[in-house]
XYZ file of C-alpha atoms in Angstrom:
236
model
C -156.835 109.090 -124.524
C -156.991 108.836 -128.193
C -155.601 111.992 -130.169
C -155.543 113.358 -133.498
C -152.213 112.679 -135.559
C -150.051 115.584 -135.745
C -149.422 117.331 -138.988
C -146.137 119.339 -137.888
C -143.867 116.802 -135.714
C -139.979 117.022 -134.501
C -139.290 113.742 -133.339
C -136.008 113.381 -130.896
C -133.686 110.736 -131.855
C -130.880 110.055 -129.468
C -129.280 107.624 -132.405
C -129.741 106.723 -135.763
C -133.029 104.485 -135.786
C -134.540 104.992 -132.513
C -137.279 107.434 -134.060
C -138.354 104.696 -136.444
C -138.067 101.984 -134.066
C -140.450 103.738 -132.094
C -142.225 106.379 -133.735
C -142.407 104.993 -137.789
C -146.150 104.628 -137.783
C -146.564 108.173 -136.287
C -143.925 109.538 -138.590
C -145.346 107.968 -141.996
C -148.902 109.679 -141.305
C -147.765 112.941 -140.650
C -147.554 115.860 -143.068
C -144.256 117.099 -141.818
C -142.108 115.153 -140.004
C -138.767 116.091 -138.872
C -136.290 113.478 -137.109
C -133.588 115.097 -135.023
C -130.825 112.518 -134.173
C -128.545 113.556 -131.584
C -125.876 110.772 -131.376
C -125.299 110.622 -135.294
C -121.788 112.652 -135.349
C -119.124 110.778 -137.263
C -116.062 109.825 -135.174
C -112.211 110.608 -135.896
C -111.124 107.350 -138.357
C -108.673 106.446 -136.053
C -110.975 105.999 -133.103
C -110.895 101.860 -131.906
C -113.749 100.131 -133.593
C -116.328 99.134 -130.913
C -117.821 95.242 -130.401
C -120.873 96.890 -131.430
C -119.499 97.425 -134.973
C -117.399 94.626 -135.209
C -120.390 92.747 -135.263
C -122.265 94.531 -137.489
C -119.239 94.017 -140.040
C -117.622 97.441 -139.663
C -113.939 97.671 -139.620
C -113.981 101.615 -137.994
C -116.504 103.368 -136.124
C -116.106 106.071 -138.895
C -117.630 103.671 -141.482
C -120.019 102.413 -139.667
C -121.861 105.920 -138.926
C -121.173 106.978 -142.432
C -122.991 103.902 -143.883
C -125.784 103.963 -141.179
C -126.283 108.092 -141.891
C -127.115 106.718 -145.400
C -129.449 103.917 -144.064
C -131.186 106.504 -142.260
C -131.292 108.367 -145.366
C -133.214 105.654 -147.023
C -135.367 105.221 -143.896
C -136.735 108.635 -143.703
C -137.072 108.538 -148.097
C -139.242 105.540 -147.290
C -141.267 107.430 -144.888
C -141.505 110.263 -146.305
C -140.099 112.644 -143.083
C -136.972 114.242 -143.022
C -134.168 114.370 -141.164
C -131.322 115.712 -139.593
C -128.064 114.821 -137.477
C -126.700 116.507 -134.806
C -122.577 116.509 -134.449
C -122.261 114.315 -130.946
C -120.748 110.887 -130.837
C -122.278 107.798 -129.887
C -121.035 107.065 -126.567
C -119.224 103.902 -127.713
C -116.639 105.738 -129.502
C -115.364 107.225 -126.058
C -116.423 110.769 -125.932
C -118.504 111.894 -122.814
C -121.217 115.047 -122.919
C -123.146 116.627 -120.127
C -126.903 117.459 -120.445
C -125.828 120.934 -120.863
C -123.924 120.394 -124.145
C -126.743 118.958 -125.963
C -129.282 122.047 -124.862
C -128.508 124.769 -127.425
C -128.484 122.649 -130.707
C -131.964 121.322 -130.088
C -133.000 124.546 -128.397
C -131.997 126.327 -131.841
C -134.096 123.812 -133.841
C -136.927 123.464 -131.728
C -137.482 127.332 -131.414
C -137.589 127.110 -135.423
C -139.872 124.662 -135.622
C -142.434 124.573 -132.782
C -145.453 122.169 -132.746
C -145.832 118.766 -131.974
C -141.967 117.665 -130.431
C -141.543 113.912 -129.292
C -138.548 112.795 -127.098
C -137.318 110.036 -125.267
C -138.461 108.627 -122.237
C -134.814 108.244 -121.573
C -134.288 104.111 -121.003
C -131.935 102.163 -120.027
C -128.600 103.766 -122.037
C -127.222 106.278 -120.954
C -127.231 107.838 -124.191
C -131.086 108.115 -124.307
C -130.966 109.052 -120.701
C -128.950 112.034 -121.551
C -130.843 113.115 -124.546
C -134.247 112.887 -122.232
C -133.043 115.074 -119.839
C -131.923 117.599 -122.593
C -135.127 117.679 -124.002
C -136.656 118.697 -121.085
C -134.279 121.175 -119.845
C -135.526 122.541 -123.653
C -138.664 122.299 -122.285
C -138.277 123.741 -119.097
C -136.139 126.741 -120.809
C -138.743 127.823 -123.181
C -141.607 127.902 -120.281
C -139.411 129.871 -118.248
C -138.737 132.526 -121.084
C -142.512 132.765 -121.896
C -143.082 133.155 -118.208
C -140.493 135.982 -117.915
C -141.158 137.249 -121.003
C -137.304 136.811 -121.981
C -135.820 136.153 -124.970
C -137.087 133.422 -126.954
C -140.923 134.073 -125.220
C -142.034 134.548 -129.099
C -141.212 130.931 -129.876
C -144.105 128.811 -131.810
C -146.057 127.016 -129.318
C -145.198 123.680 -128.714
C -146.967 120.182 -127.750
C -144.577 117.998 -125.791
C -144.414 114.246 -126.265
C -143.031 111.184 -124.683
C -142.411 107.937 -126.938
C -140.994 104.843 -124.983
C -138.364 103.643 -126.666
C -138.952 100.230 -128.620
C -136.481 97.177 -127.502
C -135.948 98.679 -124.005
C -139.542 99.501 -122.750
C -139.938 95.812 -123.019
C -137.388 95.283 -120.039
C -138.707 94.866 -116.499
C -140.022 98.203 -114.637
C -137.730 100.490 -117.039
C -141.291 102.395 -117.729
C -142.370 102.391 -114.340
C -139.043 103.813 -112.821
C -139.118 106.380 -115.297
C -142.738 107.569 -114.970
C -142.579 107.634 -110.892
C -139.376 109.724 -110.859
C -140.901 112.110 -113.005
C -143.899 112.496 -111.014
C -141.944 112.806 -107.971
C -140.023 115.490 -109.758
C -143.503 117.205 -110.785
C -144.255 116.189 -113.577
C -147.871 115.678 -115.027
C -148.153 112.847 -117.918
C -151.167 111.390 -119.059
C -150.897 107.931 -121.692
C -152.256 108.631 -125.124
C -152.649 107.331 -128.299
C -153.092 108.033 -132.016
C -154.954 106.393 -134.449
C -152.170 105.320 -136.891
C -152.598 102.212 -139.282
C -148.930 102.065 -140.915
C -147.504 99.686 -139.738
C -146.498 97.664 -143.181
C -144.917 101.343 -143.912
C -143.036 101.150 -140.538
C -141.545 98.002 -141.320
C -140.242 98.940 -144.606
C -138.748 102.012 -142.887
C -137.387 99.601 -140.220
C -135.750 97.193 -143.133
C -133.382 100.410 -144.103
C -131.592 99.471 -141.185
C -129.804 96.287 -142.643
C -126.280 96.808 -141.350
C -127.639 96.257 -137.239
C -131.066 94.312 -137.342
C -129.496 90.902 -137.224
C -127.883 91.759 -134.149
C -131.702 92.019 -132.438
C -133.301 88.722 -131.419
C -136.283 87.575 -132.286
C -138.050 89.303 -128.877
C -136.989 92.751 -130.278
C -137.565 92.525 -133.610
C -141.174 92.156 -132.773
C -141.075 94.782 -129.866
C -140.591 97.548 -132.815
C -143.730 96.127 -134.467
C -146.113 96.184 -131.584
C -148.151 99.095 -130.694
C -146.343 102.396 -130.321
C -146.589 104.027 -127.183
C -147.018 107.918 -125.952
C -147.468 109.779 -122.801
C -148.506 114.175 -122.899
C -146.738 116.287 -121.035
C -148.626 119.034 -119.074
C -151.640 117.208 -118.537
C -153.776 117.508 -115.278
């Protein structure tokens, strides 16, 4: 199903580039574009650098958020969208959260917002997984307000969104063991698609994130390039 491009989007980011990865040529079309990035707090400086950003040429995980906060900076300049970080840390620097922690923060911003909201489809790590399933407990909250007529029933209407994440909805039946739990949960999805012809502008979004794209091979490098992909939520 091909849709119109949002004007007014909140696009869920579980860490700092996974929006652009996946969503750039959606996010450089639309009028208002908001990038909520969950995993983006900065750890204590004393927390033990991860392989991750040892790699990447880090010597703390406290640098390396710092510096990529101000890559994503760049990114979303490039883009023209905004952005905004939530206070969580990346699982890698050792501090576990349960769906229920991440709920109010992106319940308060959502509720402000309203419109067209994209999440996760929630693959592979667990740190996508667990910003998925917050984003539909959101979900789920807000219908059972406006049902009840509780408080928060006044909240702008929203659109709901899945994006599969670039790099990992490449990996063997990750999509498909996603999509069949949710419709044996209840869920109704339906695959669409807008009509966006950025993608030079995605690139040059993707390119703000020097300090980790050599890390990628070849196979994912061009995985954030191909087509972007979206299911609808609440479709018959």
């Amino acid at each position: 199903m091909l849709l119109p491009i949002p004007q007014h989007i909140t696009v869920i980011s579980p860490h700092l580039d996974d929006a652009v990865f996946s969503c750039g040529c959606l996010l450089a079309e639309s009028r208002d574009a908001l990038v909520i990035t969950v995993f983006a707090g900065v750890p204590d400086p004393e927390v033990a650098t991860p392989a991750w950003d040892r790699a990447t040429g880090f010597s703390s995980g406290y640098q390396a958020v710092l510096a990529r906060r101000d890559e994503d900076t760049e990114s979303m300049r490039r883009l023209g969208a905004k952005g905004t970080w939530l206070s969580f840390w990346d699982r890698q620097y050792g501090r576990g959260y349960q769906t229920t922690d991440l709920v109010p923060a992106l319940k308060t911003i959502l509720e402000q917002r309203g419109g067209t909201v994209l999440m996760p489809m929630g693959l592979f790590h667990p740190d996508h997984l667990l910003t998925s399933n917050a984003c539909l407990a959101v979900r789920e909250a807000f219908l059972l307000a406006q049902q009840n007529k509780e408080d928060g029933a006044n909240a702008p209407p929203m659109n709901w969104f899945v994006y599969e994440e670039a790099i990992y909805r490449q990996l063997p039946g990750l999509v498909l063991t996603r999509l069949t739990a949710w419709k044996e949960a209840g869920l109704k999805m339906c695959a669409v698609r807008f009509p966006t012809s950025s993608a030079k502008k995605k690139a040059y979004a993707v390119g703000a994130y020097r300090s980790q794209l050599p890390l990628f091979g070849a196979a994912k490098r061009a995985d954030m390039g191909s087509p972007e992909r979206y299911w609808q939520l609440d479709t018959e």
